[in-house]
Coordinates of C-alpha atoms and ligand atoms in Angstrom, one line a residue:
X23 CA -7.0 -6.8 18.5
X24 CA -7.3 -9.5 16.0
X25 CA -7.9 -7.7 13.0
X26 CA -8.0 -4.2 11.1
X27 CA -10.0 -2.5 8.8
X28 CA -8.9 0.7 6.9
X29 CA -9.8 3.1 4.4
X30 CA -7.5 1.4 1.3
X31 CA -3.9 3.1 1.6
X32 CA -1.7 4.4 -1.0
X33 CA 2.3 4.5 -1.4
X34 CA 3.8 8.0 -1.6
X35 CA 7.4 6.6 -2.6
X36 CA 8.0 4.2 -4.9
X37 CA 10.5 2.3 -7.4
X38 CA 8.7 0.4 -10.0
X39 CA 11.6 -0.3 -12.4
X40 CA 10.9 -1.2 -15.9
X41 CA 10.6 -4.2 -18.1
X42 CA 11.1 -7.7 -16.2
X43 CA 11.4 -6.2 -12.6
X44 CA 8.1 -4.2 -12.9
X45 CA 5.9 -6.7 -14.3
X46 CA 7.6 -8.8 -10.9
X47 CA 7.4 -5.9 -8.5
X48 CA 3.6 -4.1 -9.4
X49 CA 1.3 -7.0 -8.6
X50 CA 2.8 -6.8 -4.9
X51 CA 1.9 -2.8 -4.9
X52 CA -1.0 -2.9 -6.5
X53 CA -2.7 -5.8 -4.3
X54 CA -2.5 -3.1 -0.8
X55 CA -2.2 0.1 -2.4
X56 CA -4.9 2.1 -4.5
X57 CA -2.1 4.6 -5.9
X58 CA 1.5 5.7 -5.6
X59 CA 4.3 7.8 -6.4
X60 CA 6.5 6.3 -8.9
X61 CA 9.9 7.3 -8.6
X62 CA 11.6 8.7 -11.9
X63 CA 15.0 7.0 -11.4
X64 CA 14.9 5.0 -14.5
X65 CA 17.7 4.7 -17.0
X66 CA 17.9 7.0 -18.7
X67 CA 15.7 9.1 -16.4
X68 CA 11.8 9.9 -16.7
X69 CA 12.8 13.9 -17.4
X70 CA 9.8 14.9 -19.3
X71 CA 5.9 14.6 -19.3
X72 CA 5.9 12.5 -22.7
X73 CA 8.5 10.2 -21.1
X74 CA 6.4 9.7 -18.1
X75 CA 3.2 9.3 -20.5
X76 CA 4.9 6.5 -21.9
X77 CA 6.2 5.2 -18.4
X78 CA 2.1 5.2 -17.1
X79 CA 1.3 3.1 -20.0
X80 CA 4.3 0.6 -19.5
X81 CA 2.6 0.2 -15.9
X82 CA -1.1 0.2 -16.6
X83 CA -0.2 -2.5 -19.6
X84 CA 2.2 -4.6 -16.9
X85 CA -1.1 -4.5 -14.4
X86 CA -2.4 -8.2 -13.9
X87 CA -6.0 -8.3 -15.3
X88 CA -8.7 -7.4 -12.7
X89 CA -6.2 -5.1 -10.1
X90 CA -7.0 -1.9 -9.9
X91 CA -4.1 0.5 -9.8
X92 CA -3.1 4.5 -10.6
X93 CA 0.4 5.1 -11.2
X94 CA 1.3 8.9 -10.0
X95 CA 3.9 10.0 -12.1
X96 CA 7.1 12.2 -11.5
X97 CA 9.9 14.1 -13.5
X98 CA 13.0 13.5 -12.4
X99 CA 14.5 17.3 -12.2
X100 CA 17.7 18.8 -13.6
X101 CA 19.5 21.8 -14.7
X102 CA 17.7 21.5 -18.0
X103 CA 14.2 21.0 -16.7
X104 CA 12.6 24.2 -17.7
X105 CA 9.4 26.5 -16.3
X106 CA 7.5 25.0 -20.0
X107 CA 8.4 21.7 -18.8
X108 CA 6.3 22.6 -15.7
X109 CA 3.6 24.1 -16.9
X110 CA 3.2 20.9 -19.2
X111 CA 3.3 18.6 -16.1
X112 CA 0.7 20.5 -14.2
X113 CA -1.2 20.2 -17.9
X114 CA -1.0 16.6 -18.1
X115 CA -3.4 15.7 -15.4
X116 CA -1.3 12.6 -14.5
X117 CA 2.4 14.1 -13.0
X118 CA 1.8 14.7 -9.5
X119 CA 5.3 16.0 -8.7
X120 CA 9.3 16.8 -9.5
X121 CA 11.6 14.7 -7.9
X122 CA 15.4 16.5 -7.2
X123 CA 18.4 14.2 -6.8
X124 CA 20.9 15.9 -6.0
X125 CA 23.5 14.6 -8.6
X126 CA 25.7 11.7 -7.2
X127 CA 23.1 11.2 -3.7
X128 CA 21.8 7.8 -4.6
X129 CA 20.6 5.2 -7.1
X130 CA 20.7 7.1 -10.7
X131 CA 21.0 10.3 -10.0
X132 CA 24.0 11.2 -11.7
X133 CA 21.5 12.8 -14.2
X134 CA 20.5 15.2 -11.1
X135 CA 21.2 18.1 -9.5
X136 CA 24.5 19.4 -9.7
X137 CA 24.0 23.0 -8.2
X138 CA 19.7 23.9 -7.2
X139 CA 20.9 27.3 -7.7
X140 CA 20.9 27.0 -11.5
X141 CA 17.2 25.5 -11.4
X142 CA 15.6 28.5 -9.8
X143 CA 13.1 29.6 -12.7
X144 CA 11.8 26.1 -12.8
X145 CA 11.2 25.8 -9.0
X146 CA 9.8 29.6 -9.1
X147 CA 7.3 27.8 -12.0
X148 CA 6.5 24.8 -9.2
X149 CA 5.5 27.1 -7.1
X150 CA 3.5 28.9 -9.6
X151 CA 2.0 25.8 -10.8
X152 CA 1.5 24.7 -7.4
X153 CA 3.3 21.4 -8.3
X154 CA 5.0 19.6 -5.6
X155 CA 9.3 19.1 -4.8
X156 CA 10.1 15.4 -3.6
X157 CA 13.4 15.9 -2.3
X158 CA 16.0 12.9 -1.7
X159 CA 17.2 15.1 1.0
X160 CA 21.3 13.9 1.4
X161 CA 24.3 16.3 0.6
X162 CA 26.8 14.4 -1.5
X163 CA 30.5 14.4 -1.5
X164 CA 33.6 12.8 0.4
X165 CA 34.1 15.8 2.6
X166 CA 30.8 15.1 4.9
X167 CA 30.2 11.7 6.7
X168 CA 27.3 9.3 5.5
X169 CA 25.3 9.6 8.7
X170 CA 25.2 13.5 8.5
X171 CA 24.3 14.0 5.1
X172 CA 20.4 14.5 5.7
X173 CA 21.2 16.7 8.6
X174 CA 23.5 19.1 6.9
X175 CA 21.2 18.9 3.6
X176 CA 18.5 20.2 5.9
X177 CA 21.0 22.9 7.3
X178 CA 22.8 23.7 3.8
X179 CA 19.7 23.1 1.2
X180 CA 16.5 22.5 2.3
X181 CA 16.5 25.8 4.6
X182 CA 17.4 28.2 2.0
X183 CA 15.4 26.7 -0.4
X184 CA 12.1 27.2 1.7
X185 CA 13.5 30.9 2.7
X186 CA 13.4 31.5 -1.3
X187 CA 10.0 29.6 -2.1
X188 CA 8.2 29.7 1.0
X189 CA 5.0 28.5 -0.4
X190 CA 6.5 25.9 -2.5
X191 CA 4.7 22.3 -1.8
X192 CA 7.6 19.8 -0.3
X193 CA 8.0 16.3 0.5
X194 CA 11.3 15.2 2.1
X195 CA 11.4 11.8 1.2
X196 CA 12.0 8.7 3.3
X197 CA 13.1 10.7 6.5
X198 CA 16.3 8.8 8.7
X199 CA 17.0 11.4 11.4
X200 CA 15.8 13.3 14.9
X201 CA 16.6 16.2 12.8
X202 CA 14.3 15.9 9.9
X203 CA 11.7 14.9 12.2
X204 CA 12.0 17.6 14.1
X205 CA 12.5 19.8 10.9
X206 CA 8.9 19.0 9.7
X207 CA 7.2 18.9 12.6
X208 CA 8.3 22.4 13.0
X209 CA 7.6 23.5 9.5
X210 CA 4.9 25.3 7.6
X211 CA 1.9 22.9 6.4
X212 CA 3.6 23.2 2.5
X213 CA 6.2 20.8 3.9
X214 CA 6.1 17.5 5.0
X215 CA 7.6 13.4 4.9
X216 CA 7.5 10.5 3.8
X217 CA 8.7 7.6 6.0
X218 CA 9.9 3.8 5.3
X219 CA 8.9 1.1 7.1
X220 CA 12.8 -0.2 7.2
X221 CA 13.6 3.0 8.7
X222 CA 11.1 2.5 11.5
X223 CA 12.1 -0.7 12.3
X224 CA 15.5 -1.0 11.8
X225 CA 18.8 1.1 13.3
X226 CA 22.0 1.0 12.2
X227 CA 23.2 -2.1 13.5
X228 CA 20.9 -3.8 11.4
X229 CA 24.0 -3.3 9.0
X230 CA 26.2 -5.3 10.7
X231 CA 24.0 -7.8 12.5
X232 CA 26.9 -10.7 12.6
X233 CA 28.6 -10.0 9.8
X234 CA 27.9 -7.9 6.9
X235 CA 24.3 -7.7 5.8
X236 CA 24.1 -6.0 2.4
X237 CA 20.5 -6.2 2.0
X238 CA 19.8 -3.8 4.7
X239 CA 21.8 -1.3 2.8
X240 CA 19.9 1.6 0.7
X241 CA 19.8 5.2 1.2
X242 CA 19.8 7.2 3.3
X243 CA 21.3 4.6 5.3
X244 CA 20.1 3.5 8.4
X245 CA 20.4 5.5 11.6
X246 CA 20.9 5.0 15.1
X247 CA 18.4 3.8 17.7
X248 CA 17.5 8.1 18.9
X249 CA 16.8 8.8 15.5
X250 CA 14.7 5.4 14.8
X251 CA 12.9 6.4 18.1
X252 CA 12.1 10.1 16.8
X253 CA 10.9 8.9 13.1
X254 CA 8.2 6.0 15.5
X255 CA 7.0 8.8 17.3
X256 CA 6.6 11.1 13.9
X257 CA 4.6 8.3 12.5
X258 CA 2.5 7.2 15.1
X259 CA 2.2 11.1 16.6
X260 CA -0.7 11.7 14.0
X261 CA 0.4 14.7 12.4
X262 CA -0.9 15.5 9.2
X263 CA 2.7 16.2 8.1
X264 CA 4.0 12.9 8.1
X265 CA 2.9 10.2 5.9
X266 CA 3.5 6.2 4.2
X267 CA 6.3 6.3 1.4
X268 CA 7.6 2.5 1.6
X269 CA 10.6 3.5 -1.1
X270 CA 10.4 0.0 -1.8
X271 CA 13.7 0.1 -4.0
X272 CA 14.4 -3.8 -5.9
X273 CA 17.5 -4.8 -6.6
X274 CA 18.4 -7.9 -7.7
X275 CA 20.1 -10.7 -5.3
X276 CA 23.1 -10.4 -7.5
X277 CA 23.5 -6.7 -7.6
X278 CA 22.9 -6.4 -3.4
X279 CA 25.3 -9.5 -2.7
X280 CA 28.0 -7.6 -4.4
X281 CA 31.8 -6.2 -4.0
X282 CA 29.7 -2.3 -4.3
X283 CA 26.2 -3.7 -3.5
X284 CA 23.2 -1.6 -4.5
X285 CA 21.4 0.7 -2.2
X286 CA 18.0 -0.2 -1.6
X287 CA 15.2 -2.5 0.0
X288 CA 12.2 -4.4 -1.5
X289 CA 9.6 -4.0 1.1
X290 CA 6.6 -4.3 -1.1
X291 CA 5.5 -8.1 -0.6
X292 CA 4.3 -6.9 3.0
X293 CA 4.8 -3.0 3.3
X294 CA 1.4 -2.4 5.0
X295 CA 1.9 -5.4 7.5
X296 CA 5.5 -4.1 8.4
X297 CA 4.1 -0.4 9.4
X298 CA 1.3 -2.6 11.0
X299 CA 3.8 -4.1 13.3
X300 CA 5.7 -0.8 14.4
X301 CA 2.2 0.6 14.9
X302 CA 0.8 -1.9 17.2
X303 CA 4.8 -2.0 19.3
X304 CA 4.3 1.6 19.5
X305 CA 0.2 1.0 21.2
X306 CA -0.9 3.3 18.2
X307 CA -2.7 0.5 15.4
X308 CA -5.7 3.3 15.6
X309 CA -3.0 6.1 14.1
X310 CA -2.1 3.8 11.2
X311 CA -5.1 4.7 9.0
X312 CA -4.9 8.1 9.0
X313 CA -0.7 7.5 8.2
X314 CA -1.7 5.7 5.8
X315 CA -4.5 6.8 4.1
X316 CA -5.6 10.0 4.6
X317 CA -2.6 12.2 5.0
X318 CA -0.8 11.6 1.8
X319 CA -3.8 12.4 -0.2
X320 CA -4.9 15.7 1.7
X321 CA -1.3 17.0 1.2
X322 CA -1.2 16.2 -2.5
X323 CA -4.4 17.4 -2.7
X324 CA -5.8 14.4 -4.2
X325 CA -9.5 12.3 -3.0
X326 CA -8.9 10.0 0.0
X327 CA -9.9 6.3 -1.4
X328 CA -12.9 5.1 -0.6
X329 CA -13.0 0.6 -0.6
X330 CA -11.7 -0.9 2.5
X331 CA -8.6 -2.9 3.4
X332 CA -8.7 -5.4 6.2
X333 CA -5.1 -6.6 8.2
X334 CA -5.9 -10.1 10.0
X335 CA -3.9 -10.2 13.3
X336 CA -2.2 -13.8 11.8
X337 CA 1.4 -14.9 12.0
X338 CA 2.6 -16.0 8.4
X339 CA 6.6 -16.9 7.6
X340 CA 8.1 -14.6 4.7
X341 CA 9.7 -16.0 1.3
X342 CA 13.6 -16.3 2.1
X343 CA 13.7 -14.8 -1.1
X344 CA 11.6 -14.1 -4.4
X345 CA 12.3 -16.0 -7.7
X346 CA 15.5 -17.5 -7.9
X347 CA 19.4 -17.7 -8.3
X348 CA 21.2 -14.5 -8.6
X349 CA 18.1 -12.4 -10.4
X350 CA 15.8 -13.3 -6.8
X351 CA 14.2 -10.4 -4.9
X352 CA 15.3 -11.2 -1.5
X353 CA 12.5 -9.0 0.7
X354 CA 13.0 -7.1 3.4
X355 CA 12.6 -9.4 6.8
X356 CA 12.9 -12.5 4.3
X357 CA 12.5 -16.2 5.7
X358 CA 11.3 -14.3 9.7
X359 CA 7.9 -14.2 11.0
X360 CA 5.1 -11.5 10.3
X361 CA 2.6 -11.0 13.2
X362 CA 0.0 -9.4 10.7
X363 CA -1.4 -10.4 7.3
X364 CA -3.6 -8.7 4.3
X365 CA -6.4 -10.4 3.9
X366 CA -7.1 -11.0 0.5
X367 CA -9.3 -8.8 -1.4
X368 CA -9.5 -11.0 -4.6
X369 CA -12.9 -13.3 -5.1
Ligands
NCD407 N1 16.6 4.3 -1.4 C1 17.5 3.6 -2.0 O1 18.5 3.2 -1.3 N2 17.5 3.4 -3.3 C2 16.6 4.0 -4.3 C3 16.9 5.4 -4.6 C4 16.4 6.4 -3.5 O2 15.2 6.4 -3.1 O3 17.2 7.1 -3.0 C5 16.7 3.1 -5.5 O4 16.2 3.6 -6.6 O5 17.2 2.0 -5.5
ZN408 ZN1 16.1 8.7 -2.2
ZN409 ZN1 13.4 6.1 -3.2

């Protein structure tokens, strides 16, 4: 195949930043996708519908001139977020969902989730309101080891959590494990996952690739190869319940290259041509659309885009790294070979 045309796809997990690094970062989104969910890890966080009001209009005013882009919002939940708070989301037209970090799991969340127990009339309002949970699905603490902390959260969190709001709309986000794979798969049709495209391609060695390799570092952190094997087949299996969430996640050169580097990967230059790649090793380019396009939308109950996308089957060399000196972007698969390319949809 030497080229592919889709139905335009969106991005169901996504850091834009603020300031500076979103005006950098959008332009690279907006260029593939029609619409995505933009994570509410700011600082301080996006808790509240005027805050993410404001947050749209910082996006829609950073958006070159002549791209077409619709920021989905998100609250970022905690032990204050109350069942008014809800209602007004659902209200607001624009927030899709509530995100829940549990406090301490990753990148700014030490605003999050101490105890989910103490947020129970707020989730009993999501499921009133019918408004969706994004969970960053990783137990924190010393006591359990980093490559088991989506497994037990799963075990510990997730399962009671459903038990108590069975008909509550959930995303795990940016699934890592056999486990969570197998975990939606086996789930009720309110539940379902995003996946990266550096957790499809990459396992955990990636990490340590002849010496230390910080920019492969975000959260959850990368797996081994059986669990990398379990999220292809999830993704290229064309279930309805799995769908595109790059969690493209920038950090600056300087704050990855670091004594306590940053976790998180910019994979936003060439999301759609990464998950292109791991679609066509896997023999499954012709599941890609519906991954990418169609699912996401149908579980957030949102249209499907209409206008077209087209990948040209064309080997092109990636930036080593984006802008310069110790504020650079350095992308995921940075100065390697990519076999497929966007065409360009401008003029
Ligand atoms: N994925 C990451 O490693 N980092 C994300 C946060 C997150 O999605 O957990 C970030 O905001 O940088
Ligand atoms: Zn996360
Ligand atoms: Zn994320």
């Amino acid at each position: 195949m030497t080229s592919l045309t889709i139905t335009r796809p969106d991005d169901w997990h996504l850091h834009l930043r603020d300031g500076d690094m979103l005006a950098r970062v959008l332009p690279d989104t907006a260029r593939q996708f029609a619409r995505a969910i933009v994570m509410p890890n700011l600082v301080p966080p996006v808790t509240t519908v005027a805050l993410a009001g404001a947050y749209r209009g910082r996006i829609l005013a950073a958006l070159p001139a002549g791209m077409a882009f619709e920021p989905l919002m998100t609250l970022y939940l905690t032990e204050r977020t109350s069942p008014q708070d809800i209602a007004e989301a659902r209200a607001s037209g624009f927030v899709q969902a509530v995100k829940w970090y549990p406090a301490g799991a990753t990148t700014n969340s030490d605003a999050g989730v101490s105890d989910i127990d103490r947020c129970h009339a707020t989730l009993q309002a999501m499921q009133d309101h019918d408004l969706p949970l994004l969970v960053h699905g990783e137990v924190t603490g010393a006591d359990v080891d980093v490559f088991d902390r989506e497994a037990v959260f799963i075990e510990t969190l997730l399962k009671p959590l459903l038990q108590r709001f069975p008909k509550l709309r959930v995303v795990l986000e940016h699934i890592t494990t056999r486990q969570a794979a197998e975990f939606i798969a086996a789930a009720p049709a309110n539940v379902a996952a995003t996946i990266t495209p550096h957790h499809l391609l990459m396992n955990r060695n990636a990490l340590f690739t002849g010496g230390l390799r910080p920019h492969h570092y975000c959260l959850p952190v990368l797996k081994r190869e059986e669990h990398r094997r379990a999220l292809v087949a999830a993704a290229t299996g064309g279930s309805p319940k799995f769908f595109l969430g790059t969690d493209s996640a920038p950090h600056t050169r300087g704050a990855k290259e670091s004594a306590c580097g940053c976790a998180g990967m910019y994979s936003a230059h060439a999301a759609l041509e990464l998950y292109a790649e791991v679609f066509e090793a896997e023999g499954a380019l012709d599941k890609l659309e519906a991954f990418a396009s169609f699912h996401g939308p149908d579980f957030y109950r949102l249209p499907r885009n209409t206008d077209r996308i087209t990948l040209v089957r064309e080997a092109w060399t990636l930036p080593a790294q984006l802008g310069e000196g110790t504020d650079a972007l350095v992308p995921l698969r940075a100065g390697t070979e990519l076999a497929w390319r966007l065409q360009s949809t401008a003029g």
